[in-house]
mmCIF file of C-alpha atoms in Angstrom:
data_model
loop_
_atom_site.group_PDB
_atom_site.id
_atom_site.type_symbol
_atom_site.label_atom_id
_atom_site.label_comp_id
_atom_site.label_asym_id
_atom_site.label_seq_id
_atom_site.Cartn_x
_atom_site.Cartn_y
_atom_site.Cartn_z
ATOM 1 C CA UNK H 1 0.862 13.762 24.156
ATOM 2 C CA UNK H 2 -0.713 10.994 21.762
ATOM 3 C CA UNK H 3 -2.899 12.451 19.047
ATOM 4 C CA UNK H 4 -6.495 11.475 19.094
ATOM 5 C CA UNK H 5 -7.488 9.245 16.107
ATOM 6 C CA UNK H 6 -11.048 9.049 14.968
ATOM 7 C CA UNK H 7 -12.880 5.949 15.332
ATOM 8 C CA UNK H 8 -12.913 3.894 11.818
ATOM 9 C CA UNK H 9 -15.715 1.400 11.156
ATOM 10 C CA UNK H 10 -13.269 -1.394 11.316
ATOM 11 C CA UNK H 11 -13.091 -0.817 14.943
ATOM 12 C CA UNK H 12 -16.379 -0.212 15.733
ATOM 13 C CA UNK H 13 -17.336 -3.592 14.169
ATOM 14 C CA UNK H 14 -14.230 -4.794 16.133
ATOM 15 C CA UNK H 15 -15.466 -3.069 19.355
ATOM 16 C CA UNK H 16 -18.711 -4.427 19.020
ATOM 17 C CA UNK H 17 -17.554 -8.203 18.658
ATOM 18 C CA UNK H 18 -15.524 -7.975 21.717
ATOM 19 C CA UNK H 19 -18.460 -6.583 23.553
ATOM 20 C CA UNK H 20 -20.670 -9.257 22.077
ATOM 21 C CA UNK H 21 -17.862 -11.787 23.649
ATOM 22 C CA UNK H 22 -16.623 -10.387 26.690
ATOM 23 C CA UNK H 23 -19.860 -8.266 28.304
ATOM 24 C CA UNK H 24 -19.768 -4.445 28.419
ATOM 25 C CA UNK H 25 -17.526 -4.591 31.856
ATOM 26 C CA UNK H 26 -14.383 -6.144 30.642
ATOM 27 C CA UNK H 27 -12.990 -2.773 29.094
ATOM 28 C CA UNK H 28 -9.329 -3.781 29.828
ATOM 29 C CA UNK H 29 -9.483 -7.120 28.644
ATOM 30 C CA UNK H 30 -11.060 -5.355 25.577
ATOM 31 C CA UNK H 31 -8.659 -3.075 25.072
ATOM 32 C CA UNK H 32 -5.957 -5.102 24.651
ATOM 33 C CA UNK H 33 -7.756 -7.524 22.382
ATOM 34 C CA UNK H 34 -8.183 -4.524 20.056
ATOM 35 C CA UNK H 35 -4.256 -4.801 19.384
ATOM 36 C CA UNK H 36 -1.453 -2.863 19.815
ATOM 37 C CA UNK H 37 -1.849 -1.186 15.777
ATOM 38 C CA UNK H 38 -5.514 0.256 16.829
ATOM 39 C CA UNK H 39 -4.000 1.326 20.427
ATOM 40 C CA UNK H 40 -7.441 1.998 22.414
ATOM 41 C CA UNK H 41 -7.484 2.570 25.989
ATOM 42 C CA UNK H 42 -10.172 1.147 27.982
ATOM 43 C CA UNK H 43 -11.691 4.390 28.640
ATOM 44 C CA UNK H 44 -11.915 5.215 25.390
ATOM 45 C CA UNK H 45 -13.184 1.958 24.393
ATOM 46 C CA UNK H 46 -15.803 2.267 27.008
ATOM 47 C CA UNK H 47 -16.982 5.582 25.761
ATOM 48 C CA UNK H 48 -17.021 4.566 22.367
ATOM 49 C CA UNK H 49 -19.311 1.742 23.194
ATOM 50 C CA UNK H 50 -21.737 3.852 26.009
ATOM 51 C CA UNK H 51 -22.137 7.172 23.777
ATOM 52 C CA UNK H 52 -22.511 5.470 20.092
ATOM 53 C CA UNK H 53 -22.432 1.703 19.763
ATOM 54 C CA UNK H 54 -24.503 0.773 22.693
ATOM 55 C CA UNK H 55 -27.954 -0.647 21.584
ATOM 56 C CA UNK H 56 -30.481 1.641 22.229
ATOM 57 C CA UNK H 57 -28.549 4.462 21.850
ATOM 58 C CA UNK H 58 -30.886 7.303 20.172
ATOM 59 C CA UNK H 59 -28.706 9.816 18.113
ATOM 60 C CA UNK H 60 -29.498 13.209 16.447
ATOM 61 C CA UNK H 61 -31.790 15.840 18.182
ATOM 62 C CA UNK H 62 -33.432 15.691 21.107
ATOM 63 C CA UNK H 63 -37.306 15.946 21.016
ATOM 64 C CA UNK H 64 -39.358 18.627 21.834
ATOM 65 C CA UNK H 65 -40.591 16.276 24.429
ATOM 66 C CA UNK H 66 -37.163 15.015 25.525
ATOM 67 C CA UNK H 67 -36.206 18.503 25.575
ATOM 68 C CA UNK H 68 -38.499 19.755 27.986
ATOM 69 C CA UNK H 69 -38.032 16.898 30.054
ATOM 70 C CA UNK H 70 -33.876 17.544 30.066
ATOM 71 C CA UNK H 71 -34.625 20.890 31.335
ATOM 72 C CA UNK H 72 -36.711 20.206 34.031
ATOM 73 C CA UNK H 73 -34.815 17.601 35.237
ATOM 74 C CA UNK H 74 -31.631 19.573 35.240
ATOM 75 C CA UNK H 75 -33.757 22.330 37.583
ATOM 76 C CA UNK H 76 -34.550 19.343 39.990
ATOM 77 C CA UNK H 77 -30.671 17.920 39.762
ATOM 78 C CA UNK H 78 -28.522 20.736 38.427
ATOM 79 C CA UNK H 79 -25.820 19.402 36.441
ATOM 80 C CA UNK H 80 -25.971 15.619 37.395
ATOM 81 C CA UNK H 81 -26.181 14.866 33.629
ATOM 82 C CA UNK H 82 -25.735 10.963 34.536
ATOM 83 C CA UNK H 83 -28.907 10.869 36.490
ATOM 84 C CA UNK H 84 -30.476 13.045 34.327
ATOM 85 C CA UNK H 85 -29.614 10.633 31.780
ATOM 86 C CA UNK H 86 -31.053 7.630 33.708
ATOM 87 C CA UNK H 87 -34.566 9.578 33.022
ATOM 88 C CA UNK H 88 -33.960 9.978 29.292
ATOM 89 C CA UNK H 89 -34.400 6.663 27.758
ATOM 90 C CA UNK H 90 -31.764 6.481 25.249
ATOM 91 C CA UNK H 91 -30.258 9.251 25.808
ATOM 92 C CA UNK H 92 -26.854 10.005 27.022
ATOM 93 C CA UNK H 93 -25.296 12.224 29.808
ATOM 94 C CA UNK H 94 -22.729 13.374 27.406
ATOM 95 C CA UNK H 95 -25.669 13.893 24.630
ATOM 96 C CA UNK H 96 -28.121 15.893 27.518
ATOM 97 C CA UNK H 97 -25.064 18.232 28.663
ATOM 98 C CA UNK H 98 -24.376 19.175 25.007
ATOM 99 C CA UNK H 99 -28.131 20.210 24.134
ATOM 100 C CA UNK H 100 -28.374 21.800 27.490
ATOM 101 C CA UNK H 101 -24.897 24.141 26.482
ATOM 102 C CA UNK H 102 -26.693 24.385 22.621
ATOM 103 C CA UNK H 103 -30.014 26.036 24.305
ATOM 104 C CA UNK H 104 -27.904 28.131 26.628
ATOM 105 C CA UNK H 105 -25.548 29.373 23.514
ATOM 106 C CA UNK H 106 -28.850 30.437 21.775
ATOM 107 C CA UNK H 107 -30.278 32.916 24.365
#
């Protein structure tokens, strides 16, 4: 199995770029423009880009406000943390799911 590398800002600017260039569907076309030395797959490309490079993208805690608003949307859709998501502007699903496991951890 291929060990995971972390994301350097080299690629991210690189990532970006080809984003800028190609749109934010093109993930294979991406990929393969990143090179064979930096060896990203589209999916990992693609959650690079949705989870931390994507404009808009809030990071660090949620809110008190955002937080209550996670929780009761996951009581109205369970664990559908992509639609829950959809209701969170700027916000992630992946983001949502780990605050919602953080709150759970601490009770």
């Amino acid at each position: 199995m291929k060990e995971r590398q972390r994301w350097q800002p080299e690629e991210d600017a690189l990532l970006r770029a080809y984003v800028k260039q190609y749109g934010a569907k093109e993930w294979n076309l991406i990929s393969q423009r990143m090179g064979k030395n930096l060896d990203r797959d589209p999916k990992s490309c693609l959650e690079r880009w949705k989870n931390y490079l994507k404009p808009g993208i809030k990071k660090g805690s949620l809110t008190p406000e955002e937080q209550s608003l996670v929780i009761s949307l996951q009581a109205k859709y369970g664990n559908k943390w992509k639609k829950i998501a959809a209701e969170v502007p700027g916000r992630t699903a992946k983001r949502s799911e780990e605050h919602t496991s953080e709150l759970q951890s601490q009770e």
